[in-house]
mmCIF file of C-alpha atoms in Angstrom:
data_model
loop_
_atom_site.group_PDB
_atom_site.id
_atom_site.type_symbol
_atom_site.label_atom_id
_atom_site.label_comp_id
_atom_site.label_asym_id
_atom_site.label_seq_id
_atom_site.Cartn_x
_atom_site.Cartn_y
_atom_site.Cartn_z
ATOM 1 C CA UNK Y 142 274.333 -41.643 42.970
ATOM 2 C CA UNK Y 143 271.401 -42.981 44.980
ATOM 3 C CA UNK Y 144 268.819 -40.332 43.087
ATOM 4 C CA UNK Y 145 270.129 -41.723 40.269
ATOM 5 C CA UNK Y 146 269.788 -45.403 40.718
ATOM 6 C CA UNK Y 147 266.001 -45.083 41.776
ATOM 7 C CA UNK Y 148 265.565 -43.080 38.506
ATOM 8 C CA UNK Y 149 267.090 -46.107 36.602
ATOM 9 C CA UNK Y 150 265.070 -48.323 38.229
ATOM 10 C CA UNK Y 151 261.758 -46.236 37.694
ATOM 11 C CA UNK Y 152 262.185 -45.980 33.890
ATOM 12 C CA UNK Y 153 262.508 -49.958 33.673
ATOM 13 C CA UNK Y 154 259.558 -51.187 35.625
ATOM 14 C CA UNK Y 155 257.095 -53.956 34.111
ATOM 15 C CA UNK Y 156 255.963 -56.834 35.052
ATOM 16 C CA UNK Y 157 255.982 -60.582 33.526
ATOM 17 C CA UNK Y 158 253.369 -60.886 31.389
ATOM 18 C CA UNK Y 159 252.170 -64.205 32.414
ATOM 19 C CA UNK Y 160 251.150 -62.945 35.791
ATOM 20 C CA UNK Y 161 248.466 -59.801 34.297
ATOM 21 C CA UNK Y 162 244.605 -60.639 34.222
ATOM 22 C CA UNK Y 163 243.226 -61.412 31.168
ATOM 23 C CA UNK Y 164 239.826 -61.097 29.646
ATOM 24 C CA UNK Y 165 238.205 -64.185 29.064
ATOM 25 C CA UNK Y 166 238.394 -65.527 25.729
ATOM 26 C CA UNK Y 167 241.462 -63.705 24.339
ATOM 27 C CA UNK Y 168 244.798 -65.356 23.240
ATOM 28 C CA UNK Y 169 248.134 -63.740 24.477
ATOM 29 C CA UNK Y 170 251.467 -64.256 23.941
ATOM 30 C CA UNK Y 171 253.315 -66.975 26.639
ATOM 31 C CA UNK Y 172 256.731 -67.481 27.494
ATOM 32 C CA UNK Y 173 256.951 -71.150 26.764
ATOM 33 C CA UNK Y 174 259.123 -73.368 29.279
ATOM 34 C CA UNK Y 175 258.419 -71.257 32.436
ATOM 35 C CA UNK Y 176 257.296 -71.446 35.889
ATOM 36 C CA UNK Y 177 257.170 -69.416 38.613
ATOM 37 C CA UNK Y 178 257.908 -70.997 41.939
ATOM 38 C CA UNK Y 179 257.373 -68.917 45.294
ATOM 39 C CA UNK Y 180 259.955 -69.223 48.405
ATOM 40 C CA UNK Y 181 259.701 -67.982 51.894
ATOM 41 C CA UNK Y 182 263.182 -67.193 52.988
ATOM 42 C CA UNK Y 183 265.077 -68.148 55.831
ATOM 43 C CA UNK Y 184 268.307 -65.773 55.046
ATOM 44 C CA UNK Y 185 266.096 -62.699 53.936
ATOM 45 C CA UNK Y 186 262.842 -63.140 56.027
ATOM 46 C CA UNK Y 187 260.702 -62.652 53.332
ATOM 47 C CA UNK Y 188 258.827 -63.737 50.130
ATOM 48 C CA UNK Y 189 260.691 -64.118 47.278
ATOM 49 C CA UNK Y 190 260.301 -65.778 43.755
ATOM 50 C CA UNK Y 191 262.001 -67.808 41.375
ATOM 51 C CA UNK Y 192 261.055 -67.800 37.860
ATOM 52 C CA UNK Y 193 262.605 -70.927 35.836
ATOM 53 C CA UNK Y 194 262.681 -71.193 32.609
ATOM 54 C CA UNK Y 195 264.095 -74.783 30.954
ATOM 55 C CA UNK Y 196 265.945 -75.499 27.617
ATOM 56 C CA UNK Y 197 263.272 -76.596 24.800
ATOM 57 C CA UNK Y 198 264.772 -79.722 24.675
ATOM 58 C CA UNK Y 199 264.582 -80.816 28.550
ATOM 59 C CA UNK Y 200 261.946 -83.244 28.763
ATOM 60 C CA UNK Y 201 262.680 -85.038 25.803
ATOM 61 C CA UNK Y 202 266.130 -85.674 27.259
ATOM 62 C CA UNK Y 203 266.061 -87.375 30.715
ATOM 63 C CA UNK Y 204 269.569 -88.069 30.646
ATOM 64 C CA UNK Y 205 271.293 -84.668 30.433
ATOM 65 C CA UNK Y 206 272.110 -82.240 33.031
ATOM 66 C CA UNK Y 207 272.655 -78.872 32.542
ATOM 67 C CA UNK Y 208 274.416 -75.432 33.617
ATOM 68 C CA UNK Y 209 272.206 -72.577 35.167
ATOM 69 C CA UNK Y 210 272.127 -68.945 34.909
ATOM 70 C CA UNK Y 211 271.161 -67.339 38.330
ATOM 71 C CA UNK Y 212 270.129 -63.880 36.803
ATOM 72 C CA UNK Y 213 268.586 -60.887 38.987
ATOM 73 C CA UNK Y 214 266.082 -58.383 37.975
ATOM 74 C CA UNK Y 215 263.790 -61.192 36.518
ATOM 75 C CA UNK Y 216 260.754 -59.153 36.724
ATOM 76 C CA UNK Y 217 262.086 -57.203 33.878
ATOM 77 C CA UNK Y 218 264.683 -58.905 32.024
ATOM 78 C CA UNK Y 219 263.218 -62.598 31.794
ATOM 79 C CA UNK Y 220 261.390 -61.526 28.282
ATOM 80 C CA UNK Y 221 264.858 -60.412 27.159
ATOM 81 C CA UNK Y 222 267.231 -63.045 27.985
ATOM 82 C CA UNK Y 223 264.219 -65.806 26.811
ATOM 83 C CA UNK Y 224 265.071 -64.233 23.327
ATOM 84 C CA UNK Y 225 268.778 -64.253 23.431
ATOM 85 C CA UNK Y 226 268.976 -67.419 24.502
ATOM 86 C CA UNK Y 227 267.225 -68.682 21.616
ATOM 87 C CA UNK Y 228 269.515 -66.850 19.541
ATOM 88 C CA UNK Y 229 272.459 -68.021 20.829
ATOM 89 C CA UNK Y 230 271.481 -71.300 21.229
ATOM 90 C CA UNK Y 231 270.232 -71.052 16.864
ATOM 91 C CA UNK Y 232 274.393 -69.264 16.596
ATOM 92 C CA UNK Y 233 275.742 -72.177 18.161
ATOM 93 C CA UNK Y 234 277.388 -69.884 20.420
ATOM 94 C CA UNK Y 235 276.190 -71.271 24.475
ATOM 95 C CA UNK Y 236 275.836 -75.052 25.518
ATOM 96 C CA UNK Y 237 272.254 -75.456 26.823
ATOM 97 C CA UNK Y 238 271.482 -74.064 30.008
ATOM 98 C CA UNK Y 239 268.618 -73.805 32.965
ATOM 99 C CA UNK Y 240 267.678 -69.900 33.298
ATOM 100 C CA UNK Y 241 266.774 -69.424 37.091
ATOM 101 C CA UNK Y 242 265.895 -65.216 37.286
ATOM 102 C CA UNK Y 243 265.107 -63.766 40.883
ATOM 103 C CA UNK Y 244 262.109 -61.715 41.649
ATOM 104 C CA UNK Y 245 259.513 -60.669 44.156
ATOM 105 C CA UNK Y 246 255.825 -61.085 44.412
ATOM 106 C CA UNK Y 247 253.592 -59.504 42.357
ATOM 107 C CA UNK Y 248 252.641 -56.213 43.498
ATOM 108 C CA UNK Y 249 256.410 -55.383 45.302
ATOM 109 C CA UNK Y 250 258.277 -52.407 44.757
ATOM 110 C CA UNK Y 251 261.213 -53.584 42.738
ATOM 111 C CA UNK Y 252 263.082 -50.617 43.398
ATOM 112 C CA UNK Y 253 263.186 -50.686 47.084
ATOM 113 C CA UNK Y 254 263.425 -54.760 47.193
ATOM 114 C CA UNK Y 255 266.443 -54.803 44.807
ATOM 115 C CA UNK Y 256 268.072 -51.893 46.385
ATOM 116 C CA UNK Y 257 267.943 -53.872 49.984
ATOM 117 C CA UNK Y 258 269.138 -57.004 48.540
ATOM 118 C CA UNK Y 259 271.738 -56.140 45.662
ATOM 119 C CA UNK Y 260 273.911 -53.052 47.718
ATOM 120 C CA UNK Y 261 276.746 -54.616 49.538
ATOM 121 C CA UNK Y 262 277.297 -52.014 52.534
ATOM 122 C CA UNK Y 263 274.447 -50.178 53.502
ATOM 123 C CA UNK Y 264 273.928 -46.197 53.217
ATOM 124 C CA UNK Y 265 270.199 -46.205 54.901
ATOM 125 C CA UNK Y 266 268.029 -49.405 56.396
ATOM 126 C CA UNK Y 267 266.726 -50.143 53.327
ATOM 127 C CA UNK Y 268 270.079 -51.163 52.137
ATOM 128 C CA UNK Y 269 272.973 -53.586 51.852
ATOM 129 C CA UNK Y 270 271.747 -56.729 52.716
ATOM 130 C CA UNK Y 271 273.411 -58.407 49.961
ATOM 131 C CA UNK Y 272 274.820 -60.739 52.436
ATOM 132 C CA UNK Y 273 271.918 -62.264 53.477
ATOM 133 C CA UNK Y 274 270.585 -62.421 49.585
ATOM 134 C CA UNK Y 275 273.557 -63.857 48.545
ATOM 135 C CA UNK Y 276 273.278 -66.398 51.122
ATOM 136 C CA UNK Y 277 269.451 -67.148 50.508
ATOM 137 C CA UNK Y 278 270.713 -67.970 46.133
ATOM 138 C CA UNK Y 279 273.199 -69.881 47.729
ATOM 139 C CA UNK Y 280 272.059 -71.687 50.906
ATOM 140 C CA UNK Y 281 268.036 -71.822 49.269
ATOM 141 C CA UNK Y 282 267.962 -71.537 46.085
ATOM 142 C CA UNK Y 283 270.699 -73.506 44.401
ATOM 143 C CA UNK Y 284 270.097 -76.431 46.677
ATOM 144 C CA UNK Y 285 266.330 -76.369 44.951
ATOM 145 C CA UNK Y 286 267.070 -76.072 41.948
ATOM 146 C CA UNK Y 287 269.569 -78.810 41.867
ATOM 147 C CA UNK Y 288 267.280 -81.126 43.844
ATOM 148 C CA UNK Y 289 263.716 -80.188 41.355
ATOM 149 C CA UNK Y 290 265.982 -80.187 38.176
ATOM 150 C CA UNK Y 291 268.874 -81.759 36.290
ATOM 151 C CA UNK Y 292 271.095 -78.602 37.017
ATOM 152 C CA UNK Y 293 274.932 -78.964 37.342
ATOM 153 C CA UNK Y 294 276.535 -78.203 40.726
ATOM 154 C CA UNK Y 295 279.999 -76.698 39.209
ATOM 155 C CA UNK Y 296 278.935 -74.683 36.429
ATOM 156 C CA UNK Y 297 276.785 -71.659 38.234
ATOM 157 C CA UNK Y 298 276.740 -68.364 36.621
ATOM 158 C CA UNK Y 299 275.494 -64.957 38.193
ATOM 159 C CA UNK Y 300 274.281 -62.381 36.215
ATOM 160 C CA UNK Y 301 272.437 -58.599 37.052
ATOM 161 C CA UNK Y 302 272.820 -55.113 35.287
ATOM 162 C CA UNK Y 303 273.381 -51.872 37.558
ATOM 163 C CA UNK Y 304 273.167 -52.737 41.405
ATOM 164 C CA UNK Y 305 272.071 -56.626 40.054
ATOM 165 C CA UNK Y 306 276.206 -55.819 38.511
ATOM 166 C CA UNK Y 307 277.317 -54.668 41.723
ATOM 167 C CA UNK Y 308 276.029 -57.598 43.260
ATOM 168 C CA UNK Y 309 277.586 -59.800 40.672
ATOM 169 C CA UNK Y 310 280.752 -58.737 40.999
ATOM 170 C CA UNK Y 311 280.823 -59.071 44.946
ATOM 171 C CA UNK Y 312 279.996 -62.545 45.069
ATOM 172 C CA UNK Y 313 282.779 -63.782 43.174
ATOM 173 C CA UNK Y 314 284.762 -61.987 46.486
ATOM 174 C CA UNK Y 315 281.736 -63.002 49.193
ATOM 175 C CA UNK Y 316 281.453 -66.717 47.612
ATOM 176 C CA UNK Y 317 284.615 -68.016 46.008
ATOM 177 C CA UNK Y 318 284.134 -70.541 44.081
ATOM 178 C CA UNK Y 319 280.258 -71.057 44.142
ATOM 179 C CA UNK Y 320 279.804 -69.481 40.511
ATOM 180 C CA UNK Y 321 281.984 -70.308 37.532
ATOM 181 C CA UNK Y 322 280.905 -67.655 35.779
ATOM 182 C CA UNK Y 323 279.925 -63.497 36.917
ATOM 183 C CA UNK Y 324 277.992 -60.985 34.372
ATOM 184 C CA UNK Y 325 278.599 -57.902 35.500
ATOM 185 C CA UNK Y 326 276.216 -55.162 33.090
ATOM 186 C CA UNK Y 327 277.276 -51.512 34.069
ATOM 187 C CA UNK Y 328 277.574 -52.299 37.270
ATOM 188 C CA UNK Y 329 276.868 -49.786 39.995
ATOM 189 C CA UNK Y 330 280.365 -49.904 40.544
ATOM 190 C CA UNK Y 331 280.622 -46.270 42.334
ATOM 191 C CA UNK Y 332 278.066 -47.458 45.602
ATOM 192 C CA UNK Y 333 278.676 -45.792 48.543
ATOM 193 C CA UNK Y 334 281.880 -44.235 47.650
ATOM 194 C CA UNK Y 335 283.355 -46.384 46.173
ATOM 195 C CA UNK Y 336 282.687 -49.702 48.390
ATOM 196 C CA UNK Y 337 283.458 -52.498 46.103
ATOM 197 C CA UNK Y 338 286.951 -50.992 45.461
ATOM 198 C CA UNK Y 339 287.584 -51.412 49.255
ATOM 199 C CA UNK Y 340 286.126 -55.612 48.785
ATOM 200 C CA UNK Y 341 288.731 -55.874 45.969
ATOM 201 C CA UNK Y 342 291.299 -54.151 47.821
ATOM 202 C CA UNK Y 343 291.264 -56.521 51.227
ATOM 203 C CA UNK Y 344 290.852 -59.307 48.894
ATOM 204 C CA UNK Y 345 294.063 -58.736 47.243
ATOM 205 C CA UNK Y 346 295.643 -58.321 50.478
ATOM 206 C CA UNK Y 347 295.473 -61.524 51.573
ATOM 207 C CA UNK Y 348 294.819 -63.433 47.880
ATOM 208 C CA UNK Y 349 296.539 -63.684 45.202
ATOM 209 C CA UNK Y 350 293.666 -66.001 42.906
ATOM 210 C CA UNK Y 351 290.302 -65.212 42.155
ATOM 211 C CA UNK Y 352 289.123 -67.944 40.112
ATOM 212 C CA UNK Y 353 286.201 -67.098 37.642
ATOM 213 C CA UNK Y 354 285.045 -66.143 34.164
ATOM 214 C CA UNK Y 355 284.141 -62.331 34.585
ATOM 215 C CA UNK Y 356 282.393 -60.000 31.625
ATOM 216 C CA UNK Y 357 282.422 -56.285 33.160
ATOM 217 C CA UNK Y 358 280.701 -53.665 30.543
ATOM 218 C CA UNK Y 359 279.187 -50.584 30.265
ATOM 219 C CA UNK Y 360 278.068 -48.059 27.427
ATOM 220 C CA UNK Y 361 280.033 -45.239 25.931
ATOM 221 C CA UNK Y 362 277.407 -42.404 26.535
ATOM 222 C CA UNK Y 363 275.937 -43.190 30.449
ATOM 223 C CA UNK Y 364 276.261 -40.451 32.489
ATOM 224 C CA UNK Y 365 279.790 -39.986 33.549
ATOM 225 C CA UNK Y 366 279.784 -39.934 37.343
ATOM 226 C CA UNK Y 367 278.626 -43.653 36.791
ATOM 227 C CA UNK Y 368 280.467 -44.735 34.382
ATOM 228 C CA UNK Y 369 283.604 -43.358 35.540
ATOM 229 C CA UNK Y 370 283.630 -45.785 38.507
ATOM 230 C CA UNK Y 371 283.035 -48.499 36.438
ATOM 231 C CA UNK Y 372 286.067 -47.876 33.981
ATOM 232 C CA UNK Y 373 288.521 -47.236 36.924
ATOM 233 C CA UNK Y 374 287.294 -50.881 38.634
ATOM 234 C CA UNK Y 375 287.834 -52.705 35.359
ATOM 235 C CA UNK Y 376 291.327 -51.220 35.492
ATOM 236 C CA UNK Y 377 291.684 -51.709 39.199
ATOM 237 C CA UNK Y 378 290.896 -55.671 38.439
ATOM 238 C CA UNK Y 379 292.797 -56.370 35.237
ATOM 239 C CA UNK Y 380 295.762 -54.775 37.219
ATOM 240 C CA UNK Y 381 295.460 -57.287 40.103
ATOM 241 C CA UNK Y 382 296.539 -60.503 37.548
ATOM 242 C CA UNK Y 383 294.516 -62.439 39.653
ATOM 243 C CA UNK Y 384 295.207 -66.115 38.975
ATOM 244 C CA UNK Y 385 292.132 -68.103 37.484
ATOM 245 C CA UNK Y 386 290.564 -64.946 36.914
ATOM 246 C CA UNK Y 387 289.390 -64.810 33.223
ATOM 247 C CA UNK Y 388 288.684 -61.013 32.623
ATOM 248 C CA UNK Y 389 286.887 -59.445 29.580
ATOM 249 C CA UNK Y 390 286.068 -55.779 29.830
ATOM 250 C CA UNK Y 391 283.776 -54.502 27.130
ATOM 251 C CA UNK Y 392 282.486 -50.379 26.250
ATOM 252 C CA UNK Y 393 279.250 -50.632 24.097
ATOM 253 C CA UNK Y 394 279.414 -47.836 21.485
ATOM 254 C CA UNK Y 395 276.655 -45.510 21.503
ATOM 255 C CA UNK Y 396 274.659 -46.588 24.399
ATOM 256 C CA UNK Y 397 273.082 -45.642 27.587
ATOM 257 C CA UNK Y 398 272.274 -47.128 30.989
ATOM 258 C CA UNK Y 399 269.379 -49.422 30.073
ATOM 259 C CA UNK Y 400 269.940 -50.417 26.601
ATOM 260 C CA UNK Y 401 273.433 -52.003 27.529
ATOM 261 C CA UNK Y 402 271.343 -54.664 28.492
ATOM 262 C CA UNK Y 403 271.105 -56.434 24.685
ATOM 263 C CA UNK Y 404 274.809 -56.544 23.980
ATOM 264 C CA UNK Y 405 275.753 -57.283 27.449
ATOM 265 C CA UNK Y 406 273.788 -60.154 27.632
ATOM 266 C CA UNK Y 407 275.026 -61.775 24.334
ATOM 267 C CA UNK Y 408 278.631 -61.325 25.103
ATOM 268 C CA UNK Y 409 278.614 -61.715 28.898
ATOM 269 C CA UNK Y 410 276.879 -64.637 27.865
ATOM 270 C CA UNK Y 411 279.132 -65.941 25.427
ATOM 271 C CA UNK Y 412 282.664 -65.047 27.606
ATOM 272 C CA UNK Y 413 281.609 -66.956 30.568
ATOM 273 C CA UNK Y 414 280.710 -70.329 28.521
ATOM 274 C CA UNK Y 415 283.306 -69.490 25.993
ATOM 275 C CA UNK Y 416 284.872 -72.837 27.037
ATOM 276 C CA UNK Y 417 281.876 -74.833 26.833
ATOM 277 C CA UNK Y 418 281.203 -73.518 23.165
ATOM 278 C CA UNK Y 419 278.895 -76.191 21.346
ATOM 279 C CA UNK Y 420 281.667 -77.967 18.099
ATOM 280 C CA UNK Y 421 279.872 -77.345 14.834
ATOM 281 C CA UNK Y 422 277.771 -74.992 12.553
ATOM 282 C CA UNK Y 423 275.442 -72.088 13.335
ATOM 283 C CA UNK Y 424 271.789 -72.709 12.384
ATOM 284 C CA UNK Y 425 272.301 -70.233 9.727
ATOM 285 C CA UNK Y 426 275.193 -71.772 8.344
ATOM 286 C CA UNK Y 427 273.240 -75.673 8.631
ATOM 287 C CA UNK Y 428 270.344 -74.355 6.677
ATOM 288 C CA UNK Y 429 272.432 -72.793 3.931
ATOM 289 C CA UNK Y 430 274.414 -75.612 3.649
ATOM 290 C CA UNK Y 431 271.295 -78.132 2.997
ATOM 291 C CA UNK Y 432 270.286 -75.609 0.189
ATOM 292 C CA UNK Y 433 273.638 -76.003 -1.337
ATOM 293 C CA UNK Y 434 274.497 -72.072 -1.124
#
């Protein structure tokens, strides 16, 4: 399982385009509405970095407040989730929404960073500190965000694919309450023998609620000693009947570790703001209306 998480993470690496050297007098494509902000942190004892990306529409509106998505792996998937946002946003399907991804430094090794900070129990020393990162988004980083920008206190959502899923899923159990909403993308759900099973299991023991919005997916054709682990926790938790817990499980036809990612996103993404769904048209459905079609 660990082999196989490092070659996961291998076959993903790139880096934020913003951040690569550029010769002088070229033009490049820019992520508009971003910023990277750097923190030194107090839970983690070490560098870390926040890269923020705001709705179109946030300066022109002074007034409004919005909900944030806390997603991991931000050195690769910011590009992606930049784009579906836009597209949900033109569906009409998400309210608007702060995007706050977590990443490292230029020049870290993402595997080894995100495999300290996303494993819950720890198998070597470079592993399961997801304590202490859990407590640095929510003792650091939420508190900065909600002081620098018009973010909303109460409707926090968590996102990550693979170990960023394992980690998902285990704050909803580490910090109850603190995120409305959990994205869970084929989540490494068979760490260390099984070691979220054993957080859900002592959490039932002594709770009968688990109050969130949870999207837990994976694809149909991922290798089967990971996604086995995943199928038999999405059983495991529907069984439970947790109340508040709002569960949608989801099997993506056809795909494989990394390109989950897509599909997740949409409909993780539209699940856990399902009840803030903007009244009214698509932007597909406005325009072809105005033409009279």
């Amino acid at each position: 399982m660990k082999k196989l998480l490092a070659v996961c993470a291998v076959a993903l690496t790139m880096s934020i385009p913003a951040r690569a050297q550029q010769p002088a007098g070229e033009r490049h494509f820019v992520l508009e509405n971003t910023q990277i902000i750097p923190v030194q942190s107090q839970s983690t004892g070490r560098k870390h970095e926040l890269v923020v990306v705001l709705p179109s529409g946030y300066a022109a509106h002074p007034e409004k407040r919005y909900p944030v998505l806390y997603f991991l792996d931000a050195y690769w998937d910011t590009p992606l989730l930049t784009a579906t946002y836009g597209n949900l946003i033109y569906d009409n399907q998400v309210p608007e929404f702060i995007m706050v991804g977590l990443s490292y430094p230029a020049g870290s090794n993402y595997d080894v960073e995100r495999r300290r900070d996303y494993t819950i129990t720890a198998t070597d020393a470079d592993s399961g500190k997801a304590d202490a990162f859990l407590g640095f988004i929510t003792k650091e980083v939420a508190p900065l965000i909600e002081s620098r920008f018009r973010a909303e206190k109460t409707d926090r959502v968590i996102s990550g694919s693979s170990l960023g899923g394992l980690f998902a899923i285990a704050a909803a159990y580490k910090a109850p309450g603190f995120f409305a909403g959990h994205i869970a993308i084929s989540p490494a759900a068979g760490w260390d023998h099984g070691a979220l099973f054993k957080v859900d299991a002592a959490h039932a023991r002594d709770h009968k609620a688990l109050a969130a919005r949870m999207f837990v997916s994976h694809g149909s054709i991922e290798y089967p000693a990971f996604q086995q682990p995943i199928v038999a926790f999405q059983k495991q938790l529907a069984g439970r009947h947790y109340q508040g817990l709002a569960l949608q499980t989801w099997t993506m036809e056809g795909l494989d570790h990394t390109g989950v990612k897509g599909d997740g996103y949409v409909r993780g993404l539209m699940w856990v703001w399902q009840p803030k769904k903007p009244a009214g048209p698509s932007g597909l459905t406005k325009a072809m209306q105005q033409q009279g079609e």
